[in-house]
Amino acid sequence: MKSQEVFLRFIDHLKETIKLSDLDVDFVLKKLEIKKLKRKEYLIQPGDVSRYMRFIVSGCMRSFYLDENSQEHTLQFGIENWWINDLHSYLSRQPSRMYVQSIEKTVLVQIHRDNLESLYLEVPEIARFFRLKIQSAYVALQERTIENLSTNSYERYSNFRTQFRDIEQRLPQYVIASYLGMRPEFLSALKKKHVLDFS
C-alpha cells in the first residue's frame, strides 16, 4: 500500500466525524507518520511511554497485560479504521504497564503528541475529533466493565460474537478467551457445550 493511499484512508476516517477544508488537510498531512509492523511485533512494551495516537489502516492488533502469574489479559483489540494505544500512558506520560502487539501484519498512521498539540491550534476540528474519540473510548470501557461484572461466561461470549462477528475469525482463540476473562480451555469447552447456539 502506497503512502498516499495510507494517508487518504486516514483523512477519510477523520471526515466521517469532522469537516476539514483542503488547507486543514494539508496541515494534518504534514504531521502524520506511517508505522509498519510485522506479525506479532510489539508496538509498546512495559516501561515504554506512549507518545503517539495510532490509527490502524490495515491489519489487526491487541493490547494486553500480564498479571503476577504471567497470565495474559487482553484489554483491547483493533482492526482497520480503529484506534489502538495505551491511553493511560499517553495521557499521563507515565511508563506503560502493558503490551500493544500486532496479530497480523499491520500498517498504522501515527501522530506524535507534540504534533497533535499543534494541530489542536491549527485545526480546531481535530481537537473536537479526539475529544469525541476519547469520550467514546471511556463509554466503551465502562460498558465492558459492567458487562464483565454482571454477566456469566456464556453471555459474555454470546455478546462478543454479536458485537464482533466479523472480527472473531481473525483473532486466535486464546486472545478471545483472555479478552472475555476466561482460559482458552474453558472457552473451547463452552463452545462445544453450546455448539448449536454458536453455529
Short mmCIF file of C-alpha atoms in Angstrom, two decimals, residues 11-174:
data_model
loop_
_atom_site.label_atom_id
_atom_site.label_comp_id
_atom_site.label_asym_id
_atom_site.label_seq_id
_atom_site.Cartn_x
_atom_site.Cartn_y
_atom_site.Cartn_z
CA ILE A 11 -8.18 11.62 6.15
CA ASP A 12 -11.38 9.85 5.02
CA HIS A 13 -11.72 8.46 8.54
CA LEU A 14 -11.44 11.95 10.03
CA LYS A 15 -14.02 13.30 7.58
CA GLU A 16 -16.57 10.76 8.77
CA THR A 17 -16.74 12.77 12.01
CA ILE A 18 -15.50 16.29 11.28
CA LYS A 19 -15.34 18.79 8.43
CA LEU A 20 -11.91 19.58 7.02
CA SER A 21 -11.01 22.14 4.39
CA ASP A 22 -8.24 21.48 1.88
CA LEU A 23 -5.99 23.75 3.95
CA ASP A 24 -6.85 21.75 7.09
CA VAL A 25 -5.95 18.52 5.29
CA ASP A 26 -2.58 20.00 4.30
CA PHE A 27 -1.87 20.88 7.94
CA VAL A 28 -2.81 17.37 9.07
CA LEU A 29 -0.82 15.55 6.40
CA LYS A 30 2.38 17.31 7.46
CA LYS A 31 2.05 15.86 10.98
CA LEU A 32 1.49 12.20 10.09
CA GLU A 33 3.86 9.24 10.17
CA ILE A 34 3.45 5.70 8.88
CA LYS A 35 4.42 2.75 11.08
CA LYS A 36 4.57 -0.80 9.71
CA LEU A 37 4.60 -3.87 11.94
CA LYS A 38 5.31 -7.49 11.21
CA ARG A 39 3.04 -10.18 12.62
CA LYS A 40 3.41 -10.47 16.43
CA GLU A 41 5.66 -7.40 16.60
CA TYR A 42 5.40 -5.20 19.69
CA LEU A 43 4.49 -1.55 19.33
CA ILE A 44 4.59 -0.83 23.07
CA GLN A 45 6.04 -2.87 25.93
CA PRO A 46 6.02 -2.29 29.70
CA GLY A 47 8.32 0.61 30.56
CA ASP A 48 7.75 2.43 27.26
CA VAL A 49 5.96 5.79 27.30
CA SER A 50 3.30 6.10 24.62
CA ARG A 51 3.93 9.33 22.72
CA TYR A 52 1.65 8.76 19.72
CA MET A 53 -2.01 8.41 18.86
CA ARG A 54 -2.29 5.49 16.45
CA PHE A 55 -4.84 4.58 13.77
CA ILE A 56 -4.97 1.15 12.13
CA VAL A 57 -5.07 1.39 8.34
CA SER A 58 -4.69 -2.34 7.76
CA GLY A 59 -4.10 -5.34 10.00
CA CYS A 60 -5.16 -6.48 13.43
CA MET A 61 -3.72 -5.62 16.87
CA ARG A 62 -4.32 -6.09 20.56
CA SER A 63 -3.27 -4.61 23.89
CA PHE A 64 -2.76 -6.80 26.94
CA TYR A 65 -1.03 -7.02 30.28
CA LEU A 66 0.46 -9.88 32.28
CA ASP A 67 -0.65 -10.47 35.86
CA GLU A 68 1.58 -11.71 38.69
CA ASN A 69 1.08 -15.28 37.42
CA SER A 70 2.11 -14.32 33.86
CA GLN A 71 -1.49 -14.80 32.74
CA GLU A 72 -2.42 -12.62 29.73
CA HIS A 73 -5.39 -10.28 29.93
CA THR A 74 -6.41 -8.72 26.61
CA LEU A 75 -7.81 -5.23 27.18
CA GLN A 76 -8.43 -4.11 23.62
CA PHE A 77 -8.10 -5.25 20.06
CA GLY A 78 -8.43 -3.36 16.84
CA ILE A 79 -8.72 -3.75 13.09
CA GLU A 80 -8.94 -1.39 10.13
CA ASN A 81 -10.35 2.06 10.98
CA TRP A 82 -9.93 1.55 14.75
CA TRP A 83 -7.55 3.32 17.11
CA ILE A 84 -5.19 1.50 19.46
CA ASN A 85 -2.90 2.80 22.16
CA ASP A 86 -2.05 2.71 25.83
CA LEU A 87 -4.20 5.75 26.51
CA HIS A 88 -3.21 5.85 30.19
CA SER A 89 0.48 6.10 29.31
CA TYR A 90 -0.23 8.65 26.58
CA LEU A 91 -2.34 10.92 28.77
CA SER A 92 -0.31 10.57 31.98
CA ARG A 93 3.11 10.46 30.27
CA GLN A 94 3.92 7.56 32.59
CA PRO A 95 5.62 4.29 31.57
CA SER A 96 3.23 1.72 30.17
CA ARG A 97 2.34 -1.42 32.12
CA MET A 98 1.04 -3.20 29.06
CA TYR A 99 1.91 -4.60 25.67
CA VAL A 100 0.50 -3.43 22.35
CA GLN A 101 1.16 -6.08 19.72
CA SER A 102 0.24 -6.84 16.12
CA ILE A 103 -1.72 -10.03 15.50
CA GLU A 104 -1.38 -9.65 11.74
CA LYS A 105 0.96 -7.64 9.54
CA THR A 106 -0.21 -4.08 10.26
CA VAL A 107 0.07 -0.56 8.87
CA LEU A 108 -0.58 2.37 11.21
CA VAL A 109 -0.84 6.11 10.87
CA GLN A 110 0.51 7.79 13.96
CA ILE A 111 0.68 11.36 15.26
CA HIS A 112 3.25 12.39 17.84
CA ARG A 113 1.87 14.16 20.91
CA ASP A 114 3.71 17.42 20.07
CA ASN A 115 2.35 17.41 16.52
CA LEU A 116 -1.15 16.70 17.76
CA GLU A 117 -0.98 19.56 20.25
CA SER A 118 -0.02 21.94 17.45
CA LEU A 119 -2.84 20.58 15.28
CA TYR A 120 -5.33 21.39 18.04
CA LEU A 121 -4.42 25.05 17.49
CA GLU A 122 -4.04 24.97 13.70
CA VAL A 123 -7.14 22.85 13.02
CA PRO A 124 -9.63 23.14 15.90
CA GLU A 125 -11.82 20.40 14.40
CA ILE A 126 -9.02 17.94 15.22
CA ALA A 127 -9.42 18.76 18.91
CA ARG A 128 -13.14 18.05 18.57
CA PHE A 129 -12.42 14.74 16.82
CA PHE A 130 -10.14 13.47 19.58
CA ARG A 131 -12.48 14.71 22.32
CA LEU A 132 -15.25 12.60 20.77
CA LYS A 133 -12.95 9.60 20.37
CA ILE A 134 -11.76 9.70 23.97
CA GLN A 135 -15.33 10.11 25.22
CA SER A 136 -16.36 7.11 23.16
CA ALA A 137 -13.45 5.06 24.49
CA TYR A 138 -14.44 5.89 28.07
CA VAL A 139 -18.07 4.86 27.48
CA ALA A 140 -16.96 1.58 25.88
CA LEU A 141 -14.62 0.84 28.80
CA GLN A 142 -17.38 1.47 31.33
CA GLU A 143 -19.84 -0.71 29.42
CA ARG A 144 -17.32 -3.53 29.21
CA THR A 145 -16.52 -3.29 32.93
CA ILE A 146 -20.21 -3.51 33.84
CA GLU A 147 -20.74 -6.44 31.45
CA ASN A 148 -17.82 -8.35 32.97
CA LEU A 149 -19.26 -7.85 36.45
CA SER A 150 -22.88 -8.62 35.62
CA THR A 151 -22.89 -11.43 33.03
CA ASN A 152 -21.80 -15.06 33.02
CA SER A 153 -19.26 -16.57 30.63
CA TYR A 154 -21.91 -17.79 28.19
CA GLU A 155 -23.47 -14.33 27.95
CA ARG A 156 -20.08 -12.64 27.55
CA TYR A 157 -19.09 -14.90 24.65
CA SER A 158 -22.52 -14.62 23.05
CA ASN A 159 -22.36 -10.82 23.27
CA PHE A 160 -18.82 -10.87 21.89
CA ARG A 161 -19.95 -12.88 18.85
CA THR A 162 -22.83 -10.48 18.25
CA GLN A 163 -20.71 -7.36 18.59
CA PHE A 164 -17.57 -8.58 16.80
CA ARG A 165 -18.84 -11.24 14.38
CA ASP A 166 -16.63 -10.02 11.51
CA ILE A 167 -13.53 -9.89 13.71
CA GLU A 168 -13.73 -13.20 15.57
CA GLN A 169 -12.19 -15.24 12.75
CA ARG A 170 -9.11 -13.02 12.75
CA LEU A 171 -8.34 -13.48 16.44
CA PRO A 172 -6.62 -16.51 17.99
CA GLN A 173 -8.88 -18.28 20.48
CA TYR A 174 -6.51 -17.53 23.38
#
